[in-house]
Amino acid sequence: MLPILEIKNLTKSFGSTDVLKGVTFTVYPGEIIGYIGTNGAGKSTTVKLILGLMKPDAGEITLFGKSLSGNETHYKAQIGYVPENADLYETLTAQEYFLFVGQLYGLSESLIKKRSLAMMTALKIEQAFQNRLSTFSKGMRQKVLIISSLLHNPTILFWDEPLNGLDANSVLIIKEILAQLKADGKTIFYSSHIMDTVEKLSDRILILNQGQIVADGPFNEIRHEADGTLEELFNELTGFDEHYQLAEDFLKAMKGVEYDG
Amino acid sequence: MANSLNAKDPIYLKLLDTFFALYEKSGVDYNQLRLIVETKILMDGREPNLIMQNGKDKEEKNAFFSSLIWYVIISSFVIGALFVSDSLIVQYTIYFGYLFVMLLSTTIASFSSILLDTKDQVLIGTKPVSGQTLSAAKATHVFVYLFSLTLALGGPVMVASYFINGFIVGLLATLLTVVFSFWTLLFTLVIYATILKKFNGEKLKNIISYSQIGLSIFTILGYQLVGQLFNLIDFSIVYQPKIWHLPLFPLWFAAPLGLVQEGWNSYYLFYTLLFITATTLFFFYYKKNSAQLEQNIQKLTNQNENLKEHTYWMNRTKSILCITPTEKAYYQFTWKIIQNEREFKTRVYPPLAVSFILPLFISFNSLSSGMNLTDMRNQGFPYAVYITLFMVPQLVASLSYSSSYKGAWIFQMSPVNNDGLFVRGAGKAVWMRLIVPFYLTLSVFLVFLYGWDDLAIVLNGFLATTVVFFGYLKRSMKSYPFSKKFTAADANKGFMPIFVLFFITGLVGLTNFLFDRFLPFGSWIMTLLLLISVFYYLFGKHKFFHFTQD
């Protein structure tokens, strides 16, 4: 099978900070990929590069068998994107936002209205359809972003922390949605900090640390390096074993008298 | 077209639809552009309100469009002054000069935030929208406002042209005004596109700010120079070309009208060609770079460089100006926000720089036209410092806005919650960081120019600005500082109060003048009075109150 996404030696730096130092991986159609890494490891930067929001310093991105450079716009029609920090146009109502996004994909107004209302109903937020997004809770915003990324029935999803702010029940729905999308042959590339979910949901896991991929494979294959959970593996690979000490330092700072005055 | 047949479409969309083919020819997806522009202008009209609980929105009018009537009124007054001269070149050079000042300064201070918006790339750039379409949509969004502003400002003059100068001139003036409006936008876009292409990182942000300040000063200087273009010889005004006239754009645009009235003139022809060439070049340069422009805007979001902290001056002034620890906290907070926020600088620095350069310029201008310093002193030129009072409303208004307005929840959470003190602390920081240094520089020049004798007047100007600033701040600040989002619809806020300021400025200036003429040491007595008021505002008892949140 031909890969749907191929990334070779991707590098990117901002000023003097190297964010990505040669990232290479391949994604095949129908896979669910969990992309994990510490805060600031370069996850969102990778996604932004794939979406053409920024240009890489070096390296190659091939999506749907075509190189990204010179293939500016059309490939985006097949992508569903959930941005990292829940950016939205907040002064719009949910309906207006869906109409806006949907029409950018060339969907008709009536289709967008029906589809988005039905999707909101399934996620139990349909009563807020006509409300401004600025009044939405974090979880509701996340649902709006998820809906707007799926309105146009894309082939590949890039979801940057899609479970952010969702309650446990909603997480269950979203996980089930992902599983069924996969069954339909969609490819899903997502990042998350909830290790338990990533472990169970992903066909393959990519761990990014300090701008490089340090593990790539199904959980069963990469776990041999640590005989425990993904969380333990993650801690080990990202060189983190001092949480106890750090927590103690933290609380000492809060209570400590030596900082007074 | 998706919904162009909708009868409820606003006029600007219907107008836009007539250019459908032009957009498509330039490689822009018109339907997408239309949708983006329509949505953006809808959003501009809505106040972002975090507290509003029921989302049912009462449809608000976009405040920008309703404020245009004031410009129409002002411009109607301009007509009278404009058509005094019989020479078309003089009339319309002054007219385009006036347009240029108003349009460019509004574009820089208020529409830069649209052109340099970084969020669009994430929200729209991830959809199948080409960079070219997105960039064109932003430019069109700005142009809708700019063109409306042009109509409001130029409308009265254009209409009067038909009656006073005949049909042909009227038509030509109308045409040139439209092109001029377009040209102003292109000019701004070309400058931003070039800067964003050439620079990176922290340097880029600084250069953007400097270019905005530079452009604003250039605009004002240019306007002042326009007045010197023509020499009065035997009761008729004669144009004598000089090399320094070249960059005075208003002249380019008036040149075709000069050709109509005075017939063949190689200079006018040259200027006419210049404006046609420049407009065409700008257009193609922008078109070629527009897709890249959108990507380069993302450079503004990269913040991986550590900022060097300069805190010495802040700490020193903080302990002098603020009494309680709470006020010190507010002072420091405000200082840091206005130091770091690019949007704040964009809105405030250019008008600030202009209002301080103007008194100097008036002086130099008169010097170069043959007046000597004694004459100027006798004619009250040092009173020009009172011009600086005019930037007070804009300065105060801009204190309400911030790009990180969402952080304002913390003010309500804080157990130390004294909103009156907050406003005063914030005011002090703005005063110390912006007004004082600018004024100091200005004073040095003025004292150097006019000598120590007029020190009292310069000092009074400073104290009066201070008193008006704090007084105005106290009266008009109705919500937490930095708690609102700035949208293009807010562009003309702080404009209306300028009328009020006209009277205040006149009053204070006149008082100073009368004190000076009719009382021994009159100016110094006034200094004393103002000083007392300043102390009252800076250190006096302040009202303890909370903002009412609706």
PDB file of C-alpha atoms in Angstrom, chain A residues 14-15 17 19 48 51-55 72-74 76-77 81 83 87-93 96-97 99-101 103-105 109 130-132 134-135 141, chain B residues 2-3 32 35-36 39-40 42-43 46-49 52-53 55-58 60 119-130 292 295 298 302 304 405-406:
ATOM      1  CA  PHE A  14      12.701  29.691  15.143  1.00  0.00           C
ATOM      2  CA  GLY A  15      15.519  32.123  15.610  1.00  0.00           C
ATOM      3  CA  THR A  17      15.869  27.466  18.722  1.00  0.00           C
ATOM      4  CA  VAL A  19      12.287  22.878  17.115  1.00  0.00           C
ATOM      5  CA  LYS A  48       1.478  23.171  10.952  1.00  0.00           C
ATOM      6  CA  LEU A  51      -0.813  21.926   6.647  1.00  0.00           C
ATOM      7  CA  GLY A  52       1.383  24.409   4.866  1.00  0.00           C
ATOM      8  CA  LEU A  53       0.951  27.089   7.532  1.00  0.00           C
ATOM      9  CA  MET A  54       4.730  27.380   7.688  1.00  0.00           C
ATOM     10  CA  LYS A  55       7.545  26.359   5.425  1.00  0.00           C
ATOM     11  CA  GLU A  72      -0.820  24.650  -2.358  1.00  0.00           C
ATOM     12  CA  THR A  73      -4.508  24.460  -1.866  1.00  0.00           C
ATOM     13  CA  HIS A  74      -6.377  21.516  -3.231  1.00  0.00           C
ATOM     14  CA  LYS A  76      -6.519  20.828   2.025  1.00  0.00           C
ATOM     15  CA  ALA A  77     -10.015  19.941   0.855  1.00  0.00           C
ATOM     16  CA  TYR A  81      -7.932  19.949  11.128  1.00  0.00           C
ATOM     17  CA  PRO A  83      -6.111  23.379  15.937  1.00  0.00           C
ATOM     18  CA  ASP A  87      -8.955  29.169  18.181  1.00  0.00           C
ATOM     19  CA  LEU A  88     -12.357  30.178  16.852  1.00  0.00           C
ATOM     20  CA  TYR A  89     -14.073  33.301  15.594  1.00  0.00           C
ATOM     21  CA  GLU A  90     -15.823  33.887  18.868  1.00  0.00           C
ATOM     22  CA  THR A  91     -18.260  36.582  17.904  1.00  0.00           C
ATOM     23  CA  LEU A  92     -20.013  34.215  15.514  1.00  0.00           C
ATOM     24  CA  THR A  93     -22.740  31.815  16.569  1.00  0.00           C
ATOM     25  CA  GLU A  96     -22.589  30.996  11.529  1.00  0.00           C
ATOM     26  CA  TYR A  97     -19.209  29.470  12.196  1.00  0.00           C
ATOM     27  CA  LEU A  99     -21.647  28.042   7.589  1.00  0.00           C
ATOM     28  CA  PHE A 100     -18.446  29.983   7.223  1.00  0.00           C
ATOM     29  CA  VAL A 101     -16.112  26.997   7.440  1.00  0.00           C
ATOM     30  CA  GLN A 103     -18.698  27.206   2.586  1.00  0.00           C
ATOM     31  CA  LEU A 104     -14.941  27.575   2.427  1.00  0.00           C
ATOM     32  CA  TYR A 105     -14.981  23.868   1.538  1.00  0.00           C
ATOM     33  CA  GLU A 109     -25.730  26.217   2.935  1.00  0.00           C
ATOM     34  CA  GLN A 130     -27.695  29.810  17.665  1.00  0.00           C
ATOM     35  CA  ASN A 131     -25.491  31.021  20.505  1.00  0.00           C
ATOM     36  CA  ARG A 132     -22.270  32.924  20.141  1.00  0.00           C
ATOM     37  CA  SER A 134     -17.822  33.261  23.126  1.00  0.00           C
ATOM     38  CA  THR A 135     -20.404  31.865  25.544  1.00  0.00           C
ATOM     39  CA  ARG A 141     -15.742  24.716  21.780  1.00  0.00           C
TER      40      ARG A 141
ATOM     41  CA  ALA B   2     -23.324  31.306  -3.638  1.00  0.00           C
ATOM     42  CA  ASN B   3     -25.838  33.839  -2.460  1.00  0.00           C
ATOM     43  CA  GLN B  32     -14.493  32.333  -0.889  1.00  0.00           C
ATOM     44  CA  LEU B  35     -17.684  34.817   2.218  1.00  0.00           C
ATOM     45  CA  ILE B  36     -14.595  35.820   4.178  1.00  0.00           C
ATOM     46  CA  THR B  39     -18.124  37.211   7.768  1.00  0.00           C
ATOM     47  CA  LYS B  40     -15.311  39.482   8.849  1.00  0.00           C
ATOM     48  CA  LEU B  42     -20.207  40.908  10.468  1.00  0.00           C
ATOM     49  CA  MET B  43     -17.765  40.023  13.230  1.00  0.00           C
ATOM     50  CA  ARG B  46     -20.090  42.551  17.284  1.00  0.00           C
ATOM     51  CA  GLU B  47     -18.521  43.360  20.573  1.00  0.00           C
ATOM     52  CA  PRO B  48     -16.719  40.375  21.966  1.00  0.00           C
ATOM     53  CA  ASN B  49     -18.362  39.970  25.314  1.00  0.00           C
ATOM     54  CA  MET B  52     -22.841  37.773  28.088  1.00  0.00           C
ATOM     55  CA  GLN B  53     -24.688  34.682  29.146  1.00  0.00           C
ATOM     56  CA  GLY B  55     -26.046  34.049  23.257  1.00  0.00           C
ATOM     57  CA  LYS B  56     -29.081  35.562  21.548  1.00  0.00           C
ATOM     58  CA  ASP B  57     -27.509  38.429  19.771  1.00  0.00           C
ATOM     59  CA  LYS B  58     -29.191  41.677  19.093  1.00  0.00           C
ATOM     60  CA  GLU B  60     -25.476  45.471  16.210  1.00  0.00           C
ATOM     61  CA  LYS B 119      -5.125  33.930  13.452  1.00  0.00           C
ATOM     62  CA  ASP B 120      -6.579  33.809   9.943  1.00  0.00           C
ATOM     63  CA  GLN B 121      -3.833  31.601   8.665  1.00  0.00           C
ATOM     64  CA  VAL B 122      -4.747  28.918  11.235  1.00  0.00           C
ATOM     65  CA  LEU B 123      -8.512  29.234  10.837  1.00  0.00           C
ATOM     66  CA  ILE B 124      -8.752  29.896   7.112  1.00  0.00           C
ATOM     67  CA  GLY B 125      -5.355  28.872   5.764  1.00  0.00           C
ATOM     68  CA  THR B 126      -5.996  25.276   6.823  1.00  0.00           C
ATOM     69  CA  LYS B 127      -9.043  25.145   4.603  1.00  0.00           C
ATOM     70  CA  PRO B 128      -8.741  24.841   0.828  1.00  0.00           C
ATOM     71  CA  VAL B 129      -8.242  28.587   0.484  1.00  0.00           C
ATOM     72  CA  SER B 130      -5.184  29.777  -1.381  1.00  0.00           C
ATOM     73  CA  GLN B 292       3.835  34.769   0.341  1.00  0.00           C
ATOM     74  CA  GLN B 295       2.839  32.992   5.169  1.00  0.00           C
ATOM     75  CA  GLN B 298       3.206  33.912  10.642  1.00  0.00           C
ATOM     76  CA  ASN B 302       7.258  33.137  16.510  1.00  0.00           C
ATOM     77  CA  ASN B 304      11.283  31.964  20.687  1.00  0.00           C
ATOM     78  CA  TYR B 405      -8.228  40.931  26.535  1.00  0.00           C
ATOM     79  CA  LYS B 406      -9.236  37.491  27.718  1.00  0.00           C
TER      80      LYS B 406
END
